[in-house]
Structures are given as structure tokens and as C-alpha cells.
């Protein structure tokens, strides 16, 4: 469209540009459009990140027990979570997928991005415990592709 506008202006002699200069103007316009598009994508990503952090803050504020230490025990029946305020057991069937990161195992309720999750941090676990936890996860859940 930009090319058609520039060509129309040049052919209508509104601008006195040689044909080569019109091509340069079109090229610069396309570069400018790409830069503006990139900035728009960056701003959209920043807005999504800010929304995510805001929602996490609201979740933690609405559930004060999330900020307290929680002890997790992993068994063949599921994950038992215990804190000063909560004592709950989550069956393996509720979180059939997991992701392993450098610092944690994240159990997911579905493959989707907004899946509810349970985070099992690796800190404090010995290497033998990590191996046992990996084996338990391999038995009961599968790694998310």
C-alpha cells in the first residue's frame, strides 16, 4: 500500500522524485514499519509479563498460606503437601505432565500454558533423592513435549 501511495504521488507529480528515489522512500518506509512492528511486539510482551506478575501477586495475597513454608512428600499415591495452614494430598491423575528445570520440577494439570501447577523445588534434595523423584515422576506422569 505504501508503495502505491508513493508511486501515486510521484506519478501525479506532487513530489518531484526520480523513480530510483521513490524505491528508496518505499524501502525506508518498509524498514520504519518493521521497526514500529517490533516495538509493538515488545510492548505487548512486556504487558503480558506485567499482567502475569500482577496476577501472581493477587493469588499470593488471596492465599497467605502460599508464602509460608510447605513440605511436600511424594509417594505412589500422589503428592502430600503440608504447611501450618494446609494439609492436602494431590493424586497423580490431577497433574499428568511435568517439566524439569534447573531449579525445580513443575507438575502440570494439562499441556496448556494456563495449566494449574505444583512446583517441587530441587533445593535441599540430595542427588540420590533427585534420582528417586525422577523415577517416581517417570512412573506416574509424563514429560510435557
CSV table of C-alpha atoms in Angstrom, one decimal:
chain,number,residue,atom,x,y,z
A,1,UNK,CA,0.0,0.0,0.0
A,2,UNK,CA,2.8,2.4,0.9
A,3,UNK,CA,4.4,1.7,-2.5
A,4,UNK,CA,1.2,2.5,-4.3
A,5,UNK,CA,0.9,5.8,-2.4
A,6,UNK,CA,4.4,6.9,-3.1
A,7,UNK,CA,4.1,5.9,-6.8
A,8,UNK,CA,0.8,7.7,-7.0
A,9,UNK,CA,2.4,10.9,-5.5
A,10,UNK,CA,5.4,10.6,-7.8
A,11,UNK,CA,3.3,9.9,-11.0
A,12,UNK,CA,0.9,12.8,-10.1
A,13,UNK,CA,4.0,15.0,-9.9
A,14,UNK,CA,3.1,16.0,-6.3
A,15,UNK,CA,6.7,15.0,-5.5
A,16,UNK,CA,9.4,15.5,-7.9
A,17,UNK,CA,11.3,12.3,-7.3
A,18,UNK,CA,13.2,10.2,-9.7
A,19,UNK,CA,12.0,6.6,-9.9
A,20,UNK,CA,15.1,5.4,-8.1
A,21,UNK,CA,14.4,7.8,-5.2
A,22,UNK,CA,10.8,6.5,-5.0
A,23,UNK,CA,12.2,3.0,-4.4
A,24,UNK,CA,14.4,4.3,-1.7
A,25,UNK,CA,11.5,6.0,0.0
A,26,UNK,CA,9.5,2.8,-0.2
A,27,UNK,CA,12.4,0.8,1.3
A,28,UNK,CA,12.8,3.3,4.1
A,29,UNK,CA,9.1,3.2,4.8
A,30,UNK,CA,9.2,-0.6,5.0
A,31,UNK,CA,12.1,-0.5,7.4
A,32,UNK,CA,10.3,2.0,9.6
A,33,UNK,CA,7.1,-0.2,9.5
A,34,UNK,CA,9.2,-3.2,10.6
A,35,UNK,CA,10.8,-1.2,13.5
A,36,UNK,CA,7.4,0.0,14.6
A,37,UNK,CA,6.0,-3.5,14.4
A,38,UNK,CA,8.9,-4.8,16.5
A,39,UNK,CA,8.4,-2.2,19.2
A,40,UNK,CA,4.7,-3.1,19.3
A,41,UNK,CA,5.5,-6.8,19.8
A,42,UNK,CA,8.0,-5.9,22.5
A,43,UNK,CA,5.4,-3.7,24.3
A,44,UNK,CA,2.8,-6.5,24.1
A,45,UNK,CA,5.3,-9.0,25.7
A,46,UNK,CA,6.0,-6.5,28.4
A,47,UNK,CA,2.3,-6.0,29.1
A,48,UNK,CA,1.8,-9.8,29.3
A,49,UNK,CA,4.7,-10.2,31.7
A,50,UNK,CA,3.3,-7.3,33.9
A,51,UNK,CA,-0.1,-8.9,33.9
A,52,UNK,CA,1.4,-12.3,34.9
A,53,UNK,CA,3.2,-10.8,37.8
A,54,UNK,CA,0.1,-8.8,38.9
A,55,UNK,CA,-2.0,-12.0,38.8
A,56,UNK,CA,0.7,-13.9,40.8
A,57,UNK,CA,0.7,-11.1,43.4
A,58,UNK,CA,-3.1,-11.3,43.7
A,59,UNK,CA,-3.0,-15.1,44.0
A,60,UNK,CA,-0.4,-14.9,46.8
A,61,UNK,CA,-2.3,-12.1,48.6
A,62,UNK,CA,-5.5,-14.1,48.4
A,63,UNK,CA,-3.8,-17.2,49.7
A,64,UNK,CA,-1.5,-16.3,52.5
A,65,UNK,CA,-0.5,-19.9,53.1
A,66,UNK,CA,1.4,-19.8,49.8
A,67,UNK,CA,4.0,-17.6,51.3
A,68,UNK,CA,4.6,-20.0,54.2
A,69,UNK,CA,7.0,-23.0,54.0
A,70,UNK,CA,5.3,-26.0,52.5
A,71,UNK,CA,6.6,-29.6,53.0
A,72,UNK,CA,6.0,-31.9,50.1
A,73,UNK,CA,6.1,-35.7,50.4
A,74,UNK,CA,6.0,-37.7,47.1
A,75,UNK,CA,4.5,-41.2,47.3
A,76,UNK,CA,3.0,-43.7,44.9
A,77,UNK,CA,-0.5,-42.3,45.7
A,78,UNK,CA,0.4,-38.7,44.9
A,79,UNK,CA,1.9,-35.6,46.4
A,80,UNK,CA,1.2,-34.7,50.0
A,81,UNK,CA,1.5,-31.0,50.9
A,82,UNK,CA,1.7,-29.9,54.5
A,83,UNK,CA,2.1,-26.4,56.0
A,84,UNK,CA,0.8,-24.6,59.1
A,85,UNK,CA,-2.5,-23.8,57.3
A,86,UNK,CA,-3.0,-26.7,54.8
A,87,UNK,CA,-2.8,-30.4,54.7
A,88,UNK,CA,-3.6,-31.8,51.3
A,89,UNK,CA,-2.9,-34.8,49.0
A,90,UNK,CA,-2.9,-34.4,45.2
A,91,UNK,CA,-3.4,-37.5,43.2
A,92,UNK,CA,-1.1,-38.1,40.3
A,93,UNK,CA,-4.1,-38.1,37.9
A,94,UNK,CA,-4.6,-34.4,38.6
A,95,UNK,CA,-1.2,-33.4,37.2
A,96,UNK,CA,-0.3,-35.8,34.4
A,97,UNK,CA,2.5,-33.8,32.9
A,98,UNK,CA,5.7,-32.3,34.2
A,99,UNK,CA,8.6,-30.1,33.2
A,100,UNK,CA,12.1,-30.3,34.7
A,101,UNK,CA,14.1,-27.1,35.0
A,102,UNK,CA,17.5,-26.4,36.6
A,103,UNK,CA,15.8,-25.5,39.9
A,104,UNK,CA,12.5,-27.4,40.1
A,105,UNK,CA,10.1,-30.0,38.8
A,106,UNK,CA,6.8,-28.4,37.7
A,107,UNK,CA,3.8,-30.7,37.6
A,108,UNK,CA,1.1,-29.5,35.2
A,109,UNK,CA,-2.7,-30.3,35.1
A,110,UNK,CA,-2.7,-30.0,31.3
A,111,UNK,CA,-0.5,-29.2,28.3
A,112,UNK,CA,-1.9,-25.7,28.1
A,113,UNK,CA,0.0,-22.5,29.1
A,114,UNK,CA,-2.5,-21.6,31.8
A,115,UNK,CA,-2.4,-25.1,33.4
A,116,UNK,CA,-2.5,-25.2,37.2
A,117,UNK,CA,0.8,-26.3,38.5
A,118,UNK,CA,2.6,-27.7,41.6
A,119,UNK,CA,6.3,-26.7,41.9
A,120,UNK,CA,8.7,-29.1,43.6
A,121,UNK,CA,12.0,-27.2,44.2
A,122,UNK,CA,15.2,-29.1,43.9
A,123,UNK,CA,17.0,-27.2,46.6
A,124,UNK,CA,17.6,-29.3,49.7
A,125,UNK,CA,17.5,-32.6,47.9
A,126,UNK,CA,20.5,-34.9,47.7
A,127,UNK,CA,21.4,-36.3,44.3
A,128,UNK,CA,20.0,-39.7,45.3
A,129,UNK,CA,16.7,-38.0,46.2
A,130,UNK,CA,16.6,-36.3,42.8
A,131,UNK,CA,17.1,-39.7,41.1
A,132,UNK,CA,14.3,-41.2,43.2
A,133,UNK,CA,12.0,-38.2,42.4
A,134,UNK,CA,12.8,-38.5,38.6
A,135,UNK,CA,12.0,-42.3,38.8
A,136,UNK,CA,8.7,-41.6,40.6
A,137,UNK,CA,7.7,-38.9,38.0
A,138,UNK,CA,8.6,-41.3,35.2
A,139,UNK,CA,6.3,-43.9,36.7
A,140,UNK,CA,3.3,-41.7,37.3
A,141,UNK,CA,3.4,-38.7,34.9
A,142,UNK,CA,5.0,-37.9,31.6
A,143,UNK,CA,7.2,-35.1,30.5
A,144,UNK,CA,5.4,-32.3,28.6
A,145,UNK,CA,6.5,-32.2,25.0
